[in-house]
Short mmCIF file of C-alpha atoms in Angstrom, two decimals:
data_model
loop_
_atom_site.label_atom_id
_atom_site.label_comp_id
_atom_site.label_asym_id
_atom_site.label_seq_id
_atom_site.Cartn_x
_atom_site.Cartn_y
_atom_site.Cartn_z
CA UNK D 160 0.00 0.00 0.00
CA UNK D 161 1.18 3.45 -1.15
CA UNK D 162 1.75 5.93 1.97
CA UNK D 163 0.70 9.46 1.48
CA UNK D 164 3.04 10.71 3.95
CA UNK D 165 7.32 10.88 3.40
CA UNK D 166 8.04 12.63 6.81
CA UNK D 167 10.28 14.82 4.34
CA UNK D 168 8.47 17.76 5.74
CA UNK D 169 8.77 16.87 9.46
CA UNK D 170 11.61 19.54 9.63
CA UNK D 171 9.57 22.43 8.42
CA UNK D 172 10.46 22.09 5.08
CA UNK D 173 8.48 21.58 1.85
CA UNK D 174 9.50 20.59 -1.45
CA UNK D 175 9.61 22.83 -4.45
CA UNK D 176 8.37 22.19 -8.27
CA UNK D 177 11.65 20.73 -9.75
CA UNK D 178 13.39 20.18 -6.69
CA UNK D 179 14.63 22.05 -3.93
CA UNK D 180 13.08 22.23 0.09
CA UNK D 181 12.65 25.76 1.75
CA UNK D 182 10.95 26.36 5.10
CA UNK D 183 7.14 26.36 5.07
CA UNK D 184 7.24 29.46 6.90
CA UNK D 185 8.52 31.52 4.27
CA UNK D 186 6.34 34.23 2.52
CA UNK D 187 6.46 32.47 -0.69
CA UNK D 188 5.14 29.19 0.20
CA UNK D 189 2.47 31.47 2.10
CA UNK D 190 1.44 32.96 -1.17
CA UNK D 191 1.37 29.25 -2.89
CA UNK D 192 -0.40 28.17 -0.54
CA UNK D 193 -2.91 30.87 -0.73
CA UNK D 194 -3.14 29.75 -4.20
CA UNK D 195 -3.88 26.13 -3.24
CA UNK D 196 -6.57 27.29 -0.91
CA UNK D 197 -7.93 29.53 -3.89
CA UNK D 198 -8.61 26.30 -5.55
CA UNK D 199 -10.47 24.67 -3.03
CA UNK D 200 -12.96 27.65 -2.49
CA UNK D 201 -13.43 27.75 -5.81
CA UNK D 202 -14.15 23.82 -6.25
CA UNK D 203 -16.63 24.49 -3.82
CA UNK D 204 -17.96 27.61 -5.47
CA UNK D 205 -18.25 25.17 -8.78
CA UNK D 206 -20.06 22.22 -6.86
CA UNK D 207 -22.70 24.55 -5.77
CA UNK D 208 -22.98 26.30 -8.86
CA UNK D 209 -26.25 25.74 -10.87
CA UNK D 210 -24.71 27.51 -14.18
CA UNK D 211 -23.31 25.40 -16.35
CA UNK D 212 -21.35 27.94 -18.54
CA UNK D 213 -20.19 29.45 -15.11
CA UNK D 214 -19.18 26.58 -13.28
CA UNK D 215 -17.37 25.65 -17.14
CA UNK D 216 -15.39 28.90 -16.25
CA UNK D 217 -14.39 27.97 -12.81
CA UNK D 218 -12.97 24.90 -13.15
CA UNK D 219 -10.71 26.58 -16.43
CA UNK D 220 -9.89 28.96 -13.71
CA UNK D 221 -8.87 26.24 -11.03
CA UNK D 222 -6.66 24.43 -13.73
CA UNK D 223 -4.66 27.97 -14.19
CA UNK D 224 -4.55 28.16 -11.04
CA UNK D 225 -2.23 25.22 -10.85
CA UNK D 226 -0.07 26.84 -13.25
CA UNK D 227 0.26 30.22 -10.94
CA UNK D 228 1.74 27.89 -8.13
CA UNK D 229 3.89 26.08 -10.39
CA UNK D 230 5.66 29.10 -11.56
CA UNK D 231 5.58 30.53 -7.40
CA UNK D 232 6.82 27.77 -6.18
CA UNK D 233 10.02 26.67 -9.21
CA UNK D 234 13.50 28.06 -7.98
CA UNK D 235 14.79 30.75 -9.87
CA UNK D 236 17.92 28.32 -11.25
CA UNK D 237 14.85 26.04 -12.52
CA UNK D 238 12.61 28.41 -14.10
CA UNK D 239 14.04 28.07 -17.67
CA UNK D 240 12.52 24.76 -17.13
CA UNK D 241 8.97 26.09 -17.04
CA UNK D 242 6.79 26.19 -19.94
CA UNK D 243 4.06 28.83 -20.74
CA UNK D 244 1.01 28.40 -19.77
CA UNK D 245 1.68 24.98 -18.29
CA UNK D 246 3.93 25.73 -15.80
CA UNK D 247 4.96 29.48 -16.02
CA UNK D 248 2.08 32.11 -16.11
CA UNK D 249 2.17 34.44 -19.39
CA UNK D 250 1.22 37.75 -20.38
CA UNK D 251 -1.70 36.15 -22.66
CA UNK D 252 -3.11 34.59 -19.62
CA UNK D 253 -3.48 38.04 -18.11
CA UNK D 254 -5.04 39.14 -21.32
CA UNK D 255 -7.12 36.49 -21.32
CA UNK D 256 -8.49 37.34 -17.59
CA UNK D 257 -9.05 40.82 -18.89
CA UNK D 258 -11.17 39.72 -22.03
CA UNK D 259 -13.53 38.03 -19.91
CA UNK D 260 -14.00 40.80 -17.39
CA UNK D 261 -14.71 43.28 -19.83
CA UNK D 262 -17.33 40.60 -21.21
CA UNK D 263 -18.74 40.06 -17.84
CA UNK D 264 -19.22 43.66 -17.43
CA UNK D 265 -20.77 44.21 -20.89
CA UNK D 266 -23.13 40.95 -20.37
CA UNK D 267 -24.17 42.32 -16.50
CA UNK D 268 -23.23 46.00 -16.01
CA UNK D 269 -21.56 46.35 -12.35
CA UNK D 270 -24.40 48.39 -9.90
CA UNK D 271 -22.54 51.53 -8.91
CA UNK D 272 -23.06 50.09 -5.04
CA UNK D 273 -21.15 48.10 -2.12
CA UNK D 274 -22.55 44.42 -1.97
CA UNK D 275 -22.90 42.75 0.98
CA UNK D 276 -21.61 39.02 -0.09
CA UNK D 277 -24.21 36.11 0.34
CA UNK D 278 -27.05 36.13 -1.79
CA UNK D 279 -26.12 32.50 -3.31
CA UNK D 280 -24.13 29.82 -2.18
CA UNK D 281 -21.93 30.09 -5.23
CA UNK D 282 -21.85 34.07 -5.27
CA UNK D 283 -20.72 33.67 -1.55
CA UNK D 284 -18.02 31.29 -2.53
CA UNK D 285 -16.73 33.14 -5.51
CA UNK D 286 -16.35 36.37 -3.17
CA UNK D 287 -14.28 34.35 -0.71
CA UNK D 288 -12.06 33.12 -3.38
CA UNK D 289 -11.88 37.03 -4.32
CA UNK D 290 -10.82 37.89 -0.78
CA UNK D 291 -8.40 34.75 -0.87
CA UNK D 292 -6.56 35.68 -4.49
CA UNK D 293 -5.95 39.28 -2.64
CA UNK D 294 -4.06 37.46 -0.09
CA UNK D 295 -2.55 35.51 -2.48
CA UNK D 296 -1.40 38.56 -4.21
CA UNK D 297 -0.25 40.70 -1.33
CA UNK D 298 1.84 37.56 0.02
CA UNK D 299 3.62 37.03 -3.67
CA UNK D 300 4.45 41.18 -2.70
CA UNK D 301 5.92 40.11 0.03
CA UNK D 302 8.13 37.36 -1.32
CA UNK D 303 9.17 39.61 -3.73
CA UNK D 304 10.02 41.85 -1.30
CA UNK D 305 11.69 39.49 0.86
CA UNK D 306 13.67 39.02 -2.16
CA UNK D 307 12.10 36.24 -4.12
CA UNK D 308 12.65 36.15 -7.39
CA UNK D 309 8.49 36.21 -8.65
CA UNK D 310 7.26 36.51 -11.95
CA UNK D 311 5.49 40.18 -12.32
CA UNK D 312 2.69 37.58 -14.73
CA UNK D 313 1.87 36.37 -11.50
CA UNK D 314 1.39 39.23 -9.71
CA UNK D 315 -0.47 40.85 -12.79
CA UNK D 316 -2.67 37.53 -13.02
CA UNK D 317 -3.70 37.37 -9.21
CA UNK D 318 -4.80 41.21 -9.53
CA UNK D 319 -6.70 39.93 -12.53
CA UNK D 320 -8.50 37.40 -11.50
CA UNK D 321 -9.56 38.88 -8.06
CA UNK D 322 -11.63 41.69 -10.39
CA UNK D 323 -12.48 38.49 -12.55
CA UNK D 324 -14.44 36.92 -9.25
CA UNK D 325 -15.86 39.92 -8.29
CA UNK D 326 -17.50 40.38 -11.43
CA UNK D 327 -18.45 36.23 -11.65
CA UNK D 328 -19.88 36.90 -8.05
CA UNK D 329 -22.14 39.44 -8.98
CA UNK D 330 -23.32 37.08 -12.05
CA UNK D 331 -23.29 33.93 -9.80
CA UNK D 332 -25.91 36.40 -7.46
CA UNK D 333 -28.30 37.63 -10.16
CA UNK D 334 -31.14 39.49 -9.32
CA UNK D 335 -30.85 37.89 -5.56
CA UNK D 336 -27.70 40.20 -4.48
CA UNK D 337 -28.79 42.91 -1.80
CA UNK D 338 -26.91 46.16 -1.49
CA UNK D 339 -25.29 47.12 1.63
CA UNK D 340 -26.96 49.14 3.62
CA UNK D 341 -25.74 53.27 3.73
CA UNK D 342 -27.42 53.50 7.47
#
């Protein structure tokens, strides 16, 4: 029987895509790992979505999503090992991000008002991942900062795609979605 655990990690290290261990602590595998989670809440976004075409669009987003950590989490003496758009994130994937927000917004026109999130399971869902991909972003800011070398696609992409799931969120919410209240 295959084990799932190595005890590799048991000294508060992880592995890295193509090899390498760092400490889990460090900013960057923060900001991978907010990426991980950002799949997750978005797999559960998709199982509760009703919307075929939408949940479609989610999962295309989860499977970039793996590409995002891949190119996080490669050392920067690997990186020429990467390729686009399967491992290393490009600037046509941030294009791409852009096309369908500006779609979104021509299909549903944004309400010049704050939303409270909630009105749907999946709308909920999508506006965690939102708040979850701003994390992600501000903790690949701080690995660069820290000195990382990180790929300014990723950065761009994370920005992205947090606007992206706002603008899914308000779709995934239709007519339900309640403004907040200006009390």
């Amino acid at each position: 029987m295959a084990r799932i655990y190595t005890g590799t990690g048991d000294d508060g290290t992880t592995g890295l895509f193509l090899g390498g261990r760092v400490s889990k602590a460090d900013v960057l595998v923060e900001a991978y790992g907010d990426v991980d989670e950002l799949v997750a809440v978005l797999g559960v976004a998709r199982a509760a979505c009703p919307d075929e075409r939408l949940a479609a669009l989610v999962l295309s987003l989860q499977r970039e999503l793996f590409v995002v950590g891949a190119d996080l989490a490669t050392r920067p003496d690997r990186r020429h090992h990467l390729q686009d758009g399967v491992s290393r994130v490009t600037e046509e994937m941030v294009a791409a991000l852009e096309e369908l927000i500006d779609a979104e917004v021509a299909a549903r026109p944004l309400r010049p008002v704050f939303v409270v999130p909630g009105a749907t399971v999946p709308s909920a869902a999508i506006d965690q991942a939102r708040a979850v991909a701003r994390r992600a972003e501000r903790h690949v800011l701080a690995a660069a900062g820290a000195g990382h070398d990180v790929s300014e696609h990723v950065r761009l992409y994370l920005n992205r795609l947090s606007d992206l799931l706002f603008v899914l969120a308000r779709t995934a919410a239709g007519d339900a979605e309640e403004p907040s209240s200006h009390d």
